[in-house]
PDB file of C-alpha atoms in Angstrom:
ATOM      1  CA  MET A   1     -30.271 -75.159  81.660  1.00  0.00           C
ATOM      2  CA  ALA A   2     -27.098 -74.411  82.709  1.00  0.00           C
ATOM      3  CA  ALA A   3     -23.913 -73.210  80.279  1.00  0.00           C
ATOM      4  CA  PHE A   4     -20.350 -72.411  81.996  1.00  0.00           C
ATOM      5  CA  GLY A   5     -22.049 -72.775  85.569  1.00  0.00           C
ATOM      6  CA  LEU A   6     -24.962 -70.087  84.257  1.00  0.00           C
ATOM      7  CA  SER A   7     -28.578 -70.226  84.427  1.00  0.00           C
ATOM      8  CA  VAL A   8     -30.033 -69.475  80.619  1.00  0.00           C
ATOM      9  CA  ASP A   9     -31.168 -65.838  82.388  1.00  0.00           C
ATOM     10  CA  GLU A  10     -27.676 -65.331  83.535  1.00  0.00           C
ATOM     11  CA  LEU A  11     -26.373 -65.950  79.652  1.00  0.00           C
ATOM     12  CA  ASN A  12     -27.530 -61.861  79.143  1.00  0.00           C
ATOM     13  CA  GLY A  13     -23.869 -60.997  80.768  1.00  0.00           C
ATOM     14  CA  VAL A  14     -21.721 -63.535  79.246  1.00  0.00           C
ATOM     15  CA  ARG A  15     -20.469 -61.893  75.938  1.00  0.00           C
ATOM     16  CA  HIS A  16     -19.809 -65.050  73.897  1.00  0.00           C
ATOM     17  CA  PHE A  17     -20.446 -68.740  74.150  1.00  0.00           C
ATOM     18  CA  THR A  18     -20.617 -71.960  71.578  1.00  0.00           C
ATOM     19  CA  PHE A  19     -23.910 -73.073  70.034  1.00  0.00           C
ATOM     20  CA  GLY A  20     -24.922 -75.565  72.523  1.00  0.00           C
ATOM     21  CA  PRO A  21     -25.826 -73.111  75.341  1.00  0.00           C
ATOM     22  CA  ALA A  22     -27.034 -70.589  72.368  1.00  0.00           C
ATOM     23  CA  ILE A  23     -29.970 -73.021  71.096  1.00  0.00           C
ATOM     24  CA  GLU A  24     -30.975 -73.874  75.124  1.00  0.00           C
ATOM     25  CA  ALA A  25     -30.836 -70.330  75.358  1.00  0.00           C
ATOM     26  CA  ALA A  26     -33.040 -70.254  72.470  1.00  0.00           C
ATOM     27  CA  LYS A  27     -35.540 -73.144  73.228  1.00  0.00           C
ATOM     28  CA  SER A  28     -35.910 -71.429  76.529  1.00  0.00           C
ATOM     29  CA  GLY A  29     -37.522 -68.300  74.621  1.00  0.00           C
ATOM     30  CA  LYS A  30     -34.916 -66.145  74.082  1.00  0.00           C
ATOM     31  CA  ARG A  31     -33.194 -64.809  70.971  1.00  0.00           C
ATOM     32  CA  ILE A  32     -29.820 -65.418  69.882  1.00  0.00           C
ATOM     33  CA  ALA A  33     -27.537 -64.110  67.306  1.00  0.00           C
ATOM     34  CA  ARG A  34     -23.561 -64.619  66.844  1.00  0.00           C
ATOM     35  CA  ASP A  35     -21.749 -61.156  66.758  1.00  0.00           C
ATOM     36  CA  GLY A  36     -19.747 -61.907  63.747  1.00  0.00           C
ATOM     37  CA  TRP A  37     -23.110 -61.155  61.671  1.00  0.00           C
ATOM     38  CA  ASN A  38     -23.321 -58.111  59.181  1.00  0.00           C
ATOM     39  CA  GLY A  39     -26.949 -58.051  59.440  1.00  0.00           C
ATOM     40  CA  LYS A  40     -28.074 -55.489  61.939  1.00  0.00           C
ATOM     41  CA  GLY A  41     -31.134 -56.379  63.506  1.00  0.00           C
ATOM     42  CA  MET A  42     -30.646 -59.904  62.834  1.00  0.00           C
ATOM     43  CA  PHE A  43     -31.653 -63.132  65.193  1.00  0.00           C
ATOM     44  CA  VAL A  44     -32.529 -66.612  65.559  1.00  0.00           C
ATOM     45  CA  TYR A  45     -35.730 -67.994  67.487  1.00  0.00           C
ATOM     46  CA  TYR A  46     -37.053 -71.281  68.579  1.00  0.00           C
ATOM     47  CA  VAL A  47     -40.510 -72.036  67.071  1.00  0.00           C
ATOM     48  CA  PRO A  48     -41.901 -74.957  69.063  1.00  0.00           C
ATOM     49  CA  ALA A  49     -44.188 -77.641  67.415  1.00  0.00           C
ATOM     50  CA  ASN A  50     -47.828 -76.505  66.910  1.00  0.00           C
ATOM     51  CA  SER A  51     -50.248 -76.813  64.077  1.00  0.00           C
ATOM     52  CA  TYR A  52     -52.277 -74.468  61.993  1.00  0.00           C
ATOM     53  CA  PRO A  53     -55.176 -74.083  59.931  1.00  0.00           C
ATOM     54  CA  ALA A  54     -54.510 -75.260  56.445  1.00  0.00           C
ATOM     55  CA  GLN A  55     -54.178 -71.904  54.433  1.00  0.00           C
ATOM     56  CA  THR A  56     -54.001 -73.724  50.973  1.00  0.00           C
ATOM     57  CA  GLY A  57     -55.775 -75.661  48.292  1.00  0.00           C
ATOM     58  CA  VAL A  58     -52.856 -78.163  48.354  1.00  0.00           C
ATOM     59  CA  ALA A  59     -53.179 -78.151  52.595  1.00  0.00           C
ATOM     60  CA  LYS A  60     -56.817 -78.389  52.453  1.00  0.00           C
ATOM     61  CA  ALA A  61     -57.163 -81.172  49.845  1.00  0.00           C
ATOM     62  CA  HIS A  62     -54.252 -83.640  51.772  1.00  0.00           C
ATOM     63  CA  PHE A  63     -55.586 -82.832  55.325  1.00  0.00           C
ATOM     64  CA  GLY A  64     -59.211 -81.500  54.840  1.00  0.00           C
ATOM     65  CA  GLU A  65     -60.694 -78.261  54.092  1.00  0.00           C
ATOM     66  CA  ASN A  66     -60.644 -77.320  57.765  1.00  0.00           C
ATOM     67  CA  ALA A  67     -57.655 -79.245  59.004  1.00  0.00           C
ATOM     68  CA  MET A  68     -54.952 -78.060  61.492  1.00  0.00           C
ATOM     69  CA  VAL A  69     -51.705 -78.697  59.544  1.00  0.00           C
ATOM     70  CA  PRO A  70     -49.005 -80.105  62.336  1.00  0.00           C
ATOM     71  CA  TYR A  71     -45.489 -79.314  62.000  1.00  0.00           C
ATOM     72  CA  ASN A  72     -42.589 -79.854  63.833  1.00  0.00           C
ATOM     73  CA  ALA A  73     -40.400 -77.792  65.747  1.00  0.00           C
ATOM     74  CA  TYR A  74     -37.954 -74.988  63.909  1.00  0.00           C
ATOM     75  CA  LEU A  75     -35.355 -72.457  63.821  1.00  0.00           C
ATOM     76  CA  ALA A  76     -36.499 -69.130  62.721  1.00  0.00           C
ATOM     77  CA  LEU A  77     -34.364 -66.299  61.550  1.00  0.00           C
ATOM     78  CA  LYS A  78     -35.336 -62.839  61.642  1.00  0.00           C
ATOM     79  CA  GLY A  79     -33.504 -61.159  58.701  1.00  0.00           C
ATOM     80  CA  VAL A  80     -32.343 -57.490  58.350  1.00  0.00           C
ATOM     81  CA  ASP A  81     -35.253 -56.822  56.274  1.00  0.00           C
ATOM     82  CA  GLY A  82     -37.833 -58.020  58.807  1.00  0.00           C
ATOM     83  CA  THR A  83     -39.025 -61.058  57.574  1.00  0.00           C
ATOM     84  CA  VAL A  84     -38.534 -64.396  59.081  1.00  0.00           C
ATOM     85  CA  ASN A  85     -37.682 -67.766  57.442  1.00  0.00           C
ATOM     86  CA  THR A  86     -36.768 -71.188  58.622  1.00  0.00           C
ATOM     87  CA  TRP A  87     -33.185 -71.613  59.451  1.00  0.00           C
ATOM     88  CA  VAL A  88     -30.362 -74.021  59.438  1.00  0.00           C
ATOM     89  CA  PRO A  89     -27.278 -73.498  61.064  1.00  0.00           C
ATOM     90  CA  SER A  90     -24.029 -73.583  58.807  1.00  0.00           C
ATOM     91  CA  VAL A  91     -20.721 -75.324  59.991  1.00  0.00           C
ATOM     92  CA  ASN A  92     -19.373 -72.318  61.050  1.00  0.00           C
ATOM     93  CA  ASP A  93     -22.353 -71.475  62.515  1.00  0.00           C
ATOM     94  CA  ALA A  94     -22.467 -74.296  65.054  1.00  0.00           C
ATOM     95  CA  LEU A  95     -18.774 -73.768  66.132  1.00  0.00           C
ATOM     96  CA  ALA A  96     -18.841 -70.266  66.150  1.00  0.00           C
ATOM     97  CA  THR A  97     -17.461 -69.211  69.812  1.00  0.00           C
ATOM     98  CA  ASP A  98     -19.532 -65.616  69.438  1.00  0.00           C
ATOM     99  CA  TRP A  99     -23.370 -66.518  70.088  1.00  0.00           C
ATOM    100  CA  GLN A 100     -24.782 -63.906  72.308  1.00  0.00           C
ATOM    101  CA  VAL A 101     -28.148 -63.817  73.918  1.00  0.00           C
ATOM    102  CA  LEU A 102     -30.154 -60.945  73.250  1.00  0.00           C
ATOM    103  CA  ASP A 103     -32.929 -60.999  75.586  1.00  0.00           C
TER     104      ASP A 103
END
């Protein structure tokens, strides 16, 4: 992936960029964040499609007792409190130009 003529690894040296390069960096295994976010330690990362063992009664009833439950790829947000949630960008996030690669 290249953005602004830079590879994902070279994006570490770019201070700010748009959401497109940020998503590509996340898909390449990088943590991304907006400079404008108030929460310290917040970042977004990409989780590829996979599956996990059925954990709940509902999942076991639907997929089977020892089934693997499939899930689609998604973006995850590590919040200020250390918890992780699925994340969907707001319009402001998608149009922002202050995205950065954290690693």
